[in-house]
């Protein structure tokens, strides 16, 4: 049996906020989002999660804040199985 690939992903660990608008804006202005989500992101983070989903053993080497956002980011990647 083949050993799983081991991967160390190094780089950005960010929180993306994605908002949904009911209609595409035609003019400049302020708009109220109808829905939104915040997810762990960043190139290294996305690559780590994708590799884990493909069966690799993955560790992420990145900085996270010592606050609620940092805790959220860490919880999300741990739920993905990334170390």
CSV table of C-alpha atoms in Angstrom, one decimal:
chain,number,residue,atom,x,y,z
A,1,UNK,CA,0.0,0.0,0.0
A,2,UNK,CA,1.3,3.5,-0.9
A,3,UNK,CA,2.1,5.9,1.9
A,4,UNK,CA,0.0,9.1,1.9
A,5,UNK,CA,1.7,12.2,0.6
A,6,UNK,CA,3.0,14.5,3.5
A,7,UNK,CA,2.7,18.2,2.7
A,8,UNK,CA,3.8,21.3,4.6
A,9,UNK,CA,1.9,24.4,3.4
A,10,UNK,CA,3.6,27.7,4.3
A,11,UNK,CA,2.0,31.2,3.8
A,12,UNK,CA,-1.1,33.2,4.2
A,13,UNK,CA,-3.9,32.4,6.7
A,14,UNK,CA,-6.7,34.9,6.3
A,15,UNK,CA,-10.4,35.3,6.9
A,16,UNK,CA,-12.4,36.1,3.8
A,17,UNK,CA,-15.8,37.7,4.0
A,18,UNK,CA,-18.1,37.0,1.1
A,19,UNK,CA,-21.3,39.0,0.8
A,20,UNK,CA,-24.3,38.4,-1.4
A,21,UNK,CA,-26.4,41.2,-3.0
A,22,UNK,CA,-29.9,40.6,-4.3
A,23,UNK,CA,-29.2,42.6,-7.4
A,24,UNK,CA,-26.1,43.6,-9.3
A,25,UNK,CA,-25.3,47.3,-8.6
A,26,UNK,CA,-25.7,49.6,-11.5
A,27,UNK,CA,-24.6,52.8,-9.8
A,28,UNK,CA,-22.0,53.7,-7.1
A,29,UNK,CA,-23.4,53.7,-3.6
A,30,UNK,CA,-23.9,51.7,-0.5
A,31,UNK,CA,-25.7,48.4,-0.5
A,32,UNK,CA,-27.1,46.1,2.1
A,33,UNK,CA,-26.0,42.5,1.7
A,34,UNK,CA,-28.7,39.8,1.9
A,35,UNK,CA,-26.4,37.1,3.1
A,36,UNK,CA,-22.8,36.5,3.9
A,37,UNK,CA,-20.2,34.0,5.1
A,38,UNK,CA,-16.7,34.2,6.6
A,39,UNK,CA,-14.3,31.4,5.8
A,40,UNK,CA,-10.6,30.6,6.4
A,41,UNK,CA,-8.7,31.4,3.2
A,42,UNK,CA,-5.3,32.5,1.9
A,43,UNK,CA,-3.3,30.7,-0.8
A,44,UNK,CA,-1.5,28.4,1.6
A,45,UNK,CA,-4.6,27.6,3.6
A,46,UNK,CA,-6.7,26.8,0.4
A,47,UNK,CA,-3.9,24.6,-0.9
A,48,UNK,CA,-3.6,22.8,2.4
A,49,UNK,CA,-7.4,22.1,2.6
A,50,UNK,CA,-7.5,20.9,-1.0
A,51,UNK,CA,-4.5,18.5,-0.5
A,52,UNK,CA,-6.1,17.2,2.7
A,53,UNK,CA,-9.4,16.5,0.8
A,54,UNK,CA,-7.3,14.5,-1.7
A,55,UNK,CA,-5.9,12.3,1.0
A,56,UNK,CA,-2.6,14.0,1.9
A,57,UNK,CA,-1.3,14.4,5.4
A,58,UNK,CA,-1.1,18.2,5.7
A,59,UNK,CA,0.4,20.7,8.1
A,60,UNK,CA,0.0,24.5,7.8
A,61,UNK,CA,2.7,26.8,8.9
A,62,UNK,CA,1.1,30.3,9.2
A,63,UNK,CA,0.4,33.0,11.8
A,64,UNK,CA,-3.0,33.4,13.4
A,65,UNK,CA,-4.0,36.1,15.8
A,66,UNK,CA,-4.6,35.4,19.5
A,67,UNK,CA,-8.2,36.5,19.3
A,68,UNK,CA,-11.7,35.2,18.3
A,69,UNK,CA,-10.8,35.4,14.6
A,70,UNK,CA,-7.6,33.4,15.1
A,71,UNK,CA,-9.6,30.8,17.0
A,72,UNK,CA,-12.2,30.6,14.2
A,73,UNK,CA,-9.5,30.1,11.6
A,74,UNK,CA,-7.7,27.4,13.6
A,75,UNK,CA,-11.0,25.6,14.3
A,76,UNK,CA,-11.9,25.6,10.6
A,77,UNK,CA,-8.7,24.1,9.4
A,78,UNK,CA,-8.6,21.5,12.2
A,79,UNK,CA,-12.1,20.5,11.1
A,80,UNK,CA,-10.7,19.9,7.6
A,81,UNK,CA,-8.1,17.6,9.1
A,82,UNK,CA,-5.1,20.0,8.6
A,83,UNK,CA,-2.6,20.1,11.4
